[in-house]
XYZ file of C-alpha atoms in Angstrom:
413
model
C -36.942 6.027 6.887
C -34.251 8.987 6.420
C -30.885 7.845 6.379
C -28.818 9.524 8.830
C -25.063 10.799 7.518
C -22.755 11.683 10.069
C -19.289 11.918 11.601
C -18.787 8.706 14.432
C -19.366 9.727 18.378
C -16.820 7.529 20.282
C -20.225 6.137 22.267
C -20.895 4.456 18.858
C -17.601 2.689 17.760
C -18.775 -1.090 18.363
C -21.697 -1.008 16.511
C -20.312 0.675 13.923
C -17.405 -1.841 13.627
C -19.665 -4.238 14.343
C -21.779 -3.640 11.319
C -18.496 -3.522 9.091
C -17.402 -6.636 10.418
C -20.813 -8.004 9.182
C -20.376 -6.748 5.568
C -17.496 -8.012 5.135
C -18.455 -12.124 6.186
C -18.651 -11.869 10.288
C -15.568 -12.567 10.826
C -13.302 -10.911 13.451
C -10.082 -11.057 13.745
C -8.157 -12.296 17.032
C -8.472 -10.035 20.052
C -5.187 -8.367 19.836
C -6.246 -7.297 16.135
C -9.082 -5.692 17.590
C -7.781 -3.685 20.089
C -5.213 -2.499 17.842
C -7.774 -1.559 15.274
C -9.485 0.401 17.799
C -6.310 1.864 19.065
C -5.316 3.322 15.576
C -9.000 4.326 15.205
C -9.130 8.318 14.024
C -13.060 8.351 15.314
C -13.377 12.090 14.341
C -12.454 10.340 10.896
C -14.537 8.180 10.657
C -18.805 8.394 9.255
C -21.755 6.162 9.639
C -24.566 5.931 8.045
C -27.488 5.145 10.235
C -31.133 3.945 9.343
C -32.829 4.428 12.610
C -30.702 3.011 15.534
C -29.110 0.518 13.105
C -25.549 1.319 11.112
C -25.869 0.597 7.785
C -22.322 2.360 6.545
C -19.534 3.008 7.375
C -15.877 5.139 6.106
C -12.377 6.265 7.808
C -9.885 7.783 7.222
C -6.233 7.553 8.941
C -3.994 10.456 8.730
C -0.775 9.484 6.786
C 2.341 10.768 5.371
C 3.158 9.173 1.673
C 6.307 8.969 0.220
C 6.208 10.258 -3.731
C 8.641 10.688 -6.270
C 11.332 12.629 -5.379
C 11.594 11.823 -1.234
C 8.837 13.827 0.141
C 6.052 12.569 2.942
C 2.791 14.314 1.336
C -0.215 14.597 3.761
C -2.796 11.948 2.934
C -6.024 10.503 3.657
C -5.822 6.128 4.042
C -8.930 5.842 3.254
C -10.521 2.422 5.138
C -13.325 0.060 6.926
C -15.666 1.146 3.345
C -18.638 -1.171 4.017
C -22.357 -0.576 2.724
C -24.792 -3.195 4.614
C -26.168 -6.006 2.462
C -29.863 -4.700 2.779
C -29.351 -0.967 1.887
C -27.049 -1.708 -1.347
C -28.156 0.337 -4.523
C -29.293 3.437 -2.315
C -26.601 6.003 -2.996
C -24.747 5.331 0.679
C -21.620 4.392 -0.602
C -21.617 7.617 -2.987
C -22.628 9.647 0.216
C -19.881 9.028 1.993
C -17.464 9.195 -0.687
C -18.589 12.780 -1.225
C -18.132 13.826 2.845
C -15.458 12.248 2.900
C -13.440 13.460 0.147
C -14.623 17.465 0.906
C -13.745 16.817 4.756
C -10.135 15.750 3.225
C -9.760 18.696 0.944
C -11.183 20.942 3.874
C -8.395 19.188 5.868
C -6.183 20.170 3.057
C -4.415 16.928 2.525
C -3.691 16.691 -1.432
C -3.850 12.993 -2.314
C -6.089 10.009 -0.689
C -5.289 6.439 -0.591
C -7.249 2.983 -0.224
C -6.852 -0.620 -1.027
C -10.064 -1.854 -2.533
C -11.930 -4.917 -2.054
C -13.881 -5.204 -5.496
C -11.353 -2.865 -7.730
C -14.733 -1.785 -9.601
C -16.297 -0.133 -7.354
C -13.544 2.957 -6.834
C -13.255 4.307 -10.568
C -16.096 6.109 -10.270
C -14.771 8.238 -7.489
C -11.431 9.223 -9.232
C -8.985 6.207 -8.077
C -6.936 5.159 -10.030
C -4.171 1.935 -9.206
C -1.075 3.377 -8.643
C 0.865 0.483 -7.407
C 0.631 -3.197 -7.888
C 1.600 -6.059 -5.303
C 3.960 -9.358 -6.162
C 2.976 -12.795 -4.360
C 4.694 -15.695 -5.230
C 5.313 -19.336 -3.821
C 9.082 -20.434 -4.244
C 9.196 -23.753 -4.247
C 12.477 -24.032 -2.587
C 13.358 -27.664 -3.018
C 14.127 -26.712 -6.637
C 14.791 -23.005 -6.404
C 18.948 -21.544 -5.227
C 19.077 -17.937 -3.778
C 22.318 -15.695 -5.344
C 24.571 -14.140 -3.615
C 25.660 -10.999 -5.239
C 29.482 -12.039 -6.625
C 32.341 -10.904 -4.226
C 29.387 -10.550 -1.269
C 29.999 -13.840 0.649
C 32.194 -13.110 3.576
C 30.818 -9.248 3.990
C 30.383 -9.926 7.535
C 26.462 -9.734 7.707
C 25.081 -12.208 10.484
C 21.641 -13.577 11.028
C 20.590 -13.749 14.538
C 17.100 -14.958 15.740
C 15.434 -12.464 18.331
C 11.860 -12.078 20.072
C 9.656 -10.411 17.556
C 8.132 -8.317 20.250
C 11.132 -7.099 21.813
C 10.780 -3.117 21.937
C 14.149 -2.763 21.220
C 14.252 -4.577 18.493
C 10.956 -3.056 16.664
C 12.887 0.225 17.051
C 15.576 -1.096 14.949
C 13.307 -2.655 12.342
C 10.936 0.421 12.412
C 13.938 2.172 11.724
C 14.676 0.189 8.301
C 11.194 0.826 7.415
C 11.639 4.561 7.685
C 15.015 5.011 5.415
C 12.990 2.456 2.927
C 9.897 5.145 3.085
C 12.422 8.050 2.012
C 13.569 5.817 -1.652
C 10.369 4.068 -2.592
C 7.392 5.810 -3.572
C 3.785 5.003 -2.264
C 4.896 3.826 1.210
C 3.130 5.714 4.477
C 5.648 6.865 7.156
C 4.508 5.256 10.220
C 3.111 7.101 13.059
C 3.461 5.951 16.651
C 1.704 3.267 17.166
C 1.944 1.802 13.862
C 4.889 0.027 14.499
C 2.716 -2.578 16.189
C 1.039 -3.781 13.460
C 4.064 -6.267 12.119
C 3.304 -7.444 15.443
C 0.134 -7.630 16.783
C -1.553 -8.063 13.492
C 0.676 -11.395 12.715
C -2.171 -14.401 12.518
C -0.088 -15.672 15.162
C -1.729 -19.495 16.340
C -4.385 -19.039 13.363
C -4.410 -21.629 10.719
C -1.653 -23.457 11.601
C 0.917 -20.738 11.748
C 4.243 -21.046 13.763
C 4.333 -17.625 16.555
C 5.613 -14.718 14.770
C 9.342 -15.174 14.038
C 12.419 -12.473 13.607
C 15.398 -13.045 12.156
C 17.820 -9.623 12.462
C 21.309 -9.238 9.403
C 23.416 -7.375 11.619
C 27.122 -6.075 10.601
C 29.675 -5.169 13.275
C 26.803 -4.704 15.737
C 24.531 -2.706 13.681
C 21.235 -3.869 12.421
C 21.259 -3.608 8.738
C 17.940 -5.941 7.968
C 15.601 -7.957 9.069
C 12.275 -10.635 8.324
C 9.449 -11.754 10.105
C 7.822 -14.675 9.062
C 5.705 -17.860 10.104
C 6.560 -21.303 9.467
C 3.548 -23.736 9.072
C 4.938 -27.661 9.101
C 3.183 -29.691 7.249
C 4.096 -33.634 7.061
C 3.572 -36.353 4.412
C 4.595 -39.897 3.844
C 7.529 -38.653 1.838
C 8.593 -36.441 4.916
C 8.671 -32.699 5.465
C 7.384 -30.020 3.023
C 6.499 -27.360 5.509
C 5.909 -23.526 4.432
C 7.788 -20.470 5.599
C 5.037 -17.258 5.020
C 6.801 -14.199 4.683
C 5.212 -11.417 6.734
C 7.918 -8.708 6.241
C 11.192 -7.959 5.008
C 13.529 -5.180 4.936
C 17.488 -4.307 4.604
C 19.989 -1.283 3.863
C 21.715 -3.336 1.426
C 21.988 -5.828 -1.640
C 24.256 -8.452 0.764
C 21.871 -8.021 3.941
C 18.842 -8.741 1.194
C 20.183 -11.341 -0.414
C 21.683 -13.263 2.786
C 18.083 -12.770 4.217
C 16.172 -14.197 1.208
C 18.915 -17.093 1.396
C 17.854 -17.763 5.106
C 14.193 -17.760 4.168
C 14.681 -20.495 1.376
C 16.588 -22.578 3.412
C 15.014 -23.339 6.529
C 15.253 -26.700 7.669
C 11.740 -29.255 6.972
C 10.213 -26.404 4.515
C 9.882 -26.471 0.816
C 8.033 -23.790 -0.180
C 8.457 -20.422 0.983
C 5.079 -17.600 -0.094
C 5.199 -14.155 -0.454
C 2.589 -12.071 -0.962
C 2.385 -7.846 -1.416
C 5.839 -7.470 -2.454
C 7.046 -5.080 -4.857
C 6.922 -6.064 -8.576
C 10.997 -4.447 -8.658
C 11.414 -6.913 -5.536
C 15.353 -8.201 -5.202
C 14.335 -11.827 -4.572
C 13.189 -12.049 -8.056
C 16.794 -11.348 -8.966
C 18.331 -13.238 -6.811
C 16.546 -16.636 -7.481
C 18.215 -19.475 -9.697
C 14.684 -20.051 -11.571
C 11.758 -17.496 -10.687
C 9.474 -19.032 -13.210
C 9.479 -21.907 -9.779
C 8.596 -19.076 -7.997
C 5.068 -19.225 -9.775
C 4.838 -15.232 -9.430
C 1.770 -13.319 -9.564
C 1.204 -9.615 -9.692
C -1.951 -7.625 -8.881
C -3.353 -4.333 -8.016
C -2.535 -2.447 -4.879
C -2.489 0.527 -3.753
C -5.464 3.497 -4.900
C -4.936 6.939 -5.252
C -6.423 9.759 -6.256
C -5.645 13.149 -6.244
C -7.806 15.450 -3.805
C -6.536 18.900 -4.774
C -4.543 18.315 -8.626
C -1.837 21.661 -8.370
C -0.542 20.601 -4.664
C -0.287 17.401 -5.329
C 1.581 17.320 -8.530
C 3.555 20.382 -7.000
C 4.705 17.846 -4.397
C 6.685 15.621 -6.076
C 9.756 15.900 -8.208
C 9.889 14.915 -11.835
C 12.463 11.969 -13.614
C 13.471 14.864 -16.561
C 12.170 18.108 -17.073
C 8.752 18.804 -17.689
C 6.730 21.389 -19.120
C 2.959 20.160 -20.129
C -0.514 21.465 -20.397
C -3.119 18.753 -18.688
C -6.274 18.749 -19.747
C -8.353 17.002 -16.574
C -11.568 15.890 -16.227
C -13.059 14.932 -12.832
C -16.852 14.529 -12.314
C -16.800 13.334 -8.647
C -14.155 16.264 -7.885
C -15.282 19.342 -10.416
C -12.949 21.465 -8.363
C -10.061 19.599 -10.262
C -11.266 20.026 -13.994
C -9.682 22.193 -16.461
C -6.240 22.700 -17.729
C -3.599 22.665 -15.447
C 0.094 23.961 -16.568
C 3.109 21.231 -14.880
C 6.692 23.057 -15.029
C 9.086 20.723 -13.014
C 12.100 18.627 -12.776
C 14.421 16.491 -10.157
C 14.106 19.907 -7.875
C 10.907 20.455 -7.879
C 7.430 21.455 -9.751
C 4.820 24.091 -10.088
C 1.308 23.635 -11.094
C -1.368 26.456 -12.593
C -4.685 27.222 -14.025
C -3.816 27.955 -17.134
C -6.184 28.989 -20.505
C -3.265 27.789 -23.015
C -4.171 24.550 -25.513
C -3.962 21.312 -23.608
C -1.133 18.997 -25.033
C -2.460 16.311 -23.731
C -6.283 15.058 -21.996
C -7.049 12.169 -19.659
C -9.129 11.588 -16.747
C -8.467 12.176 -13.366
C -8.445 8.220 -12.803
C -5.481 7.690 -15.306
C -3.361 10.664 -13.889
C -3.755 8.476 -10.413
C -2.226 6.012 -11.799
C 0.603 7.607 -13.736
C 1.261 9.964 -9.813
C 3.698 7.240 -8.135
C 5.228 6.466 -11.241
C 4.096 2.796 -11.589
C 2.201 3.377 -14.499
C 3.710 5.317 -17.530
C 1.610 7.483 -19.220
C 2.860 6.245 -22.503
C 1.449 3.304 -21.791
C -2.374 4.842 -20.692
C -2.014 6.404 -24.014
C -1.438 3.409 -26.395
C -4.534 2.121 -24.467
C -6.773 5.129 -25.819
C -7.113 6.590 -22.272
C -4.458 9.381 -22.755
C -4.888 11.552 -25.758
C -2.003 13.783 -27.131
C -2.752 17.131 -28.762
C 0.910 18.285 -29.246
C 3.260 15.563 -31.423
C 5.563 14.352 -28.579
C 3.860 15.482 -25.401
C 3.188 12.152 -24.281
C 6.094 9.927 -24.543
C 8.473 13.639 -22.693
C 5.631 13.200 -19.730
C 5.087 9.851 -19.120
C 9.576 10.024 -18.677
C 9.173 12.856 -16.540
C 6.989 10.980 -14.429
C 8.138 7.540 -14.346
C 10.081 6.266 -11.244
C 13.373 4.166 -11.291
C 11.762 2.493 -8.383
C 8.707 0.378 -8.438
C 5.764 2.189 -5.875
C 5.377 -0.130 -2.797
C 2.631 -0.427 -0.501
C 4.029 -2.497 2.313
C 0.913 -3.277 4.572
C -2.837 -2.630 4.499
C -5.121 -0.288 6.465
C-alpha cells in the first residue's frame, strides 16, 4: 500500500502520539506529562506518515527562539516526537519527513533547526551536527565539600523553601532562566506555557522520588537563584544514604550559585547528590573540594543544523574578527552548497555567495557543530574533517567562532 505523507489534522493527534509512544517502548508518561505534551503541541507542525488508517511516522516541530553567540534569540525549528514504526523501518519514512520538514522550515524562514537525538547515528545524514554536550555527575557528598568563593560568606544571600508550583514563584525563576538565555548560547527562550515544564514534567511520585522541591537564594528581598530537585531516601543497616536529583538550577551570581550547590550537598540523610544535562563550564565543578568524587560524565546534546547557511551565520556575532571563504557541502540541503564569504566580528556579520578560492572546506555537519561555539574548528580540522586551503585560515576561524561560554541546552523537547 501507498504511504500517505502529510501535515497532522487535530482529529488525529492520539493516534499519532499513540503510535510514537509505541516506538519508543509503550511507555507513557504520567497524566500531567501528557496533557502538557499536548498543550505545547504545534499540530500544524507536526507530519504523519500513514499506511492505510494506521500511523506509521511521525515529526514536529516547536517554534523556538535560540540564544547564539553574541545575545541574539534566532528563529528555530525544535525539531521532536521523530519515531518510524518497528514494521515499516528501512522504507525511506524517516528520510521523507526529514525532507518536508526541513523545506516547510526554510519556507517558514527560520535559519537554524534543533533536536536531541535518540541514536546520535541516525541525524548525520541530514546535516546535524552536535553542537553542545551535557555534564551528569553523581557527587558523592559524604566525601565531597562545596567552596564558597573567598570573602562571599556573609553576602546576605538566604535560602528559603517555597511551593514549587506557586505562580508567583515560577515567575521569579522563569525570570532567571530568561537573563541566563541572553549569556549562554544554545538555550531556547521560553514561550508561554513553557514555564510549566520544570513543573509538571517533574517524575513527581515515580520511582521513588520525593514531590518536586524549591529552594529560592534571595538577597534583601529579591530572588537572585533558585533549585528544584527530588530527594529519594534510601535506608541501609549502616543508616541513611538517600539521593538528592537535581532537576534545575539557576542564579544571577557566583555567591547565590555556590550557596545553592552548598545546600544541595548538604541535605540532611543524603549522600549522594546526581546531576545530569548540565553544562560541561558548570560552576559546581569549581566549586567542589574533589570532582574526580563527583564521577563526571559528559555526552552529546543538543543538534543543530543550519537551514538557510548566510542568515544564520549572519545572526550571530564573532569572538575576533573574521574574514573567511567557506567552502560547504550539503547533500540533504543543496540550497546551502558552495562558497560562502563570512566578514564579522563582536558587532555583527555578513554572509555572501561568493566565486573567490575557498580558504577553508568542511561539511555542513562540522560547521553545526563549530555554530554555538562548543566545538572549535581547530579541533574538526586536526581530525581531517576541516581542510585549510589558505596557511592560517583555520586556527583565525575556529577563534572567531569559539565562545567564552560553554553552549547549554537546559531541558529536552
Amino acid at each position: 500500500m501507498t504511504l500517505d505523507l502529510r501535515v497532522l489534522r487535530a482529529s488525529e493527534y492520539d493516534s499519532w502520539h499513540e503510535a510514537l509512544e509505541l516506538a519508543f517502548g509503550g511507555v507513557g508518561g504520567t497524566v500531567g506529562d501528557q496533557e502538557l505534551m499536548r498543550d505545547l503541541a504545534e499540530v500544524d507542525r507536526s507530519i504523519g506518515v500513514w499506511d492505510g488508517a494506521e500511523c506509521v511516522g511521525t515529526t514536529s516541530a516547536y517554534s523556538f527562539r535560540l540564544s547564539v553567540p553574541g545575545g541574539a534569540q534566532v528563529p528555530t525549528a525544535g525539531v521532536t516526537r521523530v519515531s518510524v514504526a518497528a514494521t515499516h523501518r528501512r522504507r525511506g519514512v524517516l528520510t521523507s519527513m526529514m525532507r518536508r520538514q526541513l523545506d516547510d522550515v526554510r519556507a517558514l524562514g527560520e535559519p537554524l533547526a534543533v533536536l536531541t537525538a535518540s541514536e546520535p547515528e541516525i541525524y548525520g545524514r541530514f546535516g546535524y551536527g552536535v553542537a553542545s554536550d551535557a555534564l551528569s555527575a553523581e557527587i558523592d557528598t559524604s566525601r565531597v565539600q562545596v567552596r564558597i568563593p573567598d570573602g562571599a560568606d556573609g553576602d546576605g544571600v538566604r535560602l528559603r523553601r517555597v511551593p514549587a508550583d506557586d505562580p508567583e514563584v515560577r515567575e521569579a525563576c522563569e525570570a532567571l532562566y530568561a537573563a541566563e538565555v541572553a549569556r549562554r548560547p544554545g538555550m531556547p527562550a521560553r514561550r508561554p506555557g513553557w514555564e510549566r515544564l520544570p513543573v509538571v514534567g517533574s517524575g513527581a511520585a515515580r520511582d521513588g522520588l520525593s514531590a518536586l522541591q524549591c529552594v529560592l537564594a534571595e538577597r534583601d528581598g529579591e530572588v537572585v537563584g533558585f533549585t528544584l530537585f527530588h530527594n529519594r531516601p534510601e535506608w541501609d543497616v549502616s543508616g541513611p544514604k538517600g539521593t538528592v536529583e537535581l532537576r534545575d538550577l539557576h542564579a544571577a551570581d557566583p555567591v547565590a550559585c555556590a550557596e545553592l550547590w552548598r545546600f544541595l550537598c548538604g541535605i540532611d540523610l543524603t549522600s549522594t547528590l546526581r546531576v545530569r544535562s548540565r553544562p560541561v563550564d558548570d560552576a559546581f565543578r569549581y566549586l567542589v573540594s574533589d570532582f574526580r568524587r563527583c564521577e563526571p560524565r559528559v555526552r552529546d546534546d543538543l543538534y543543530l543544523r543550519p537551514v538557510e547557511v548566510a542568515p544564520a551565520l549572519e545572526a550571530r556575532t564573532y569572538r575576533t574578527p573574521v574574514d573567511v571563504v567557506l567552502e560547504v557541502a550539503d547533500a540533504f540541503c543543496p540550497w546551502n552548497e558552495g562558497r560562502w564569504r563570512l566578514s564579522g566580528d563582536t558587532k555583527g556579520a555578513t554572509c555572501a555567495r561568493t566565486a573567490d578560492a575557498p580558504d577553508l572546506v568542511l561539511s555542513v555537519n562540522d560547521l553545526s557543530a563549530a555554530y554555538l561555539g562548543g566545538t572549535a574548528l581547530a579541533a574538526l580540522g586536526r581530525a581531517g574533517r576541516v581542510r585549510e586551503t589558505r596557511a592560517g585560515a583555520l586556527d583565525a576561524a575556529s577563534v572567531a567562532f569559539g565562545s567564552d561560554v560553554a553552549p547549554w541546552l537546559p531541558h529536552g523537547f
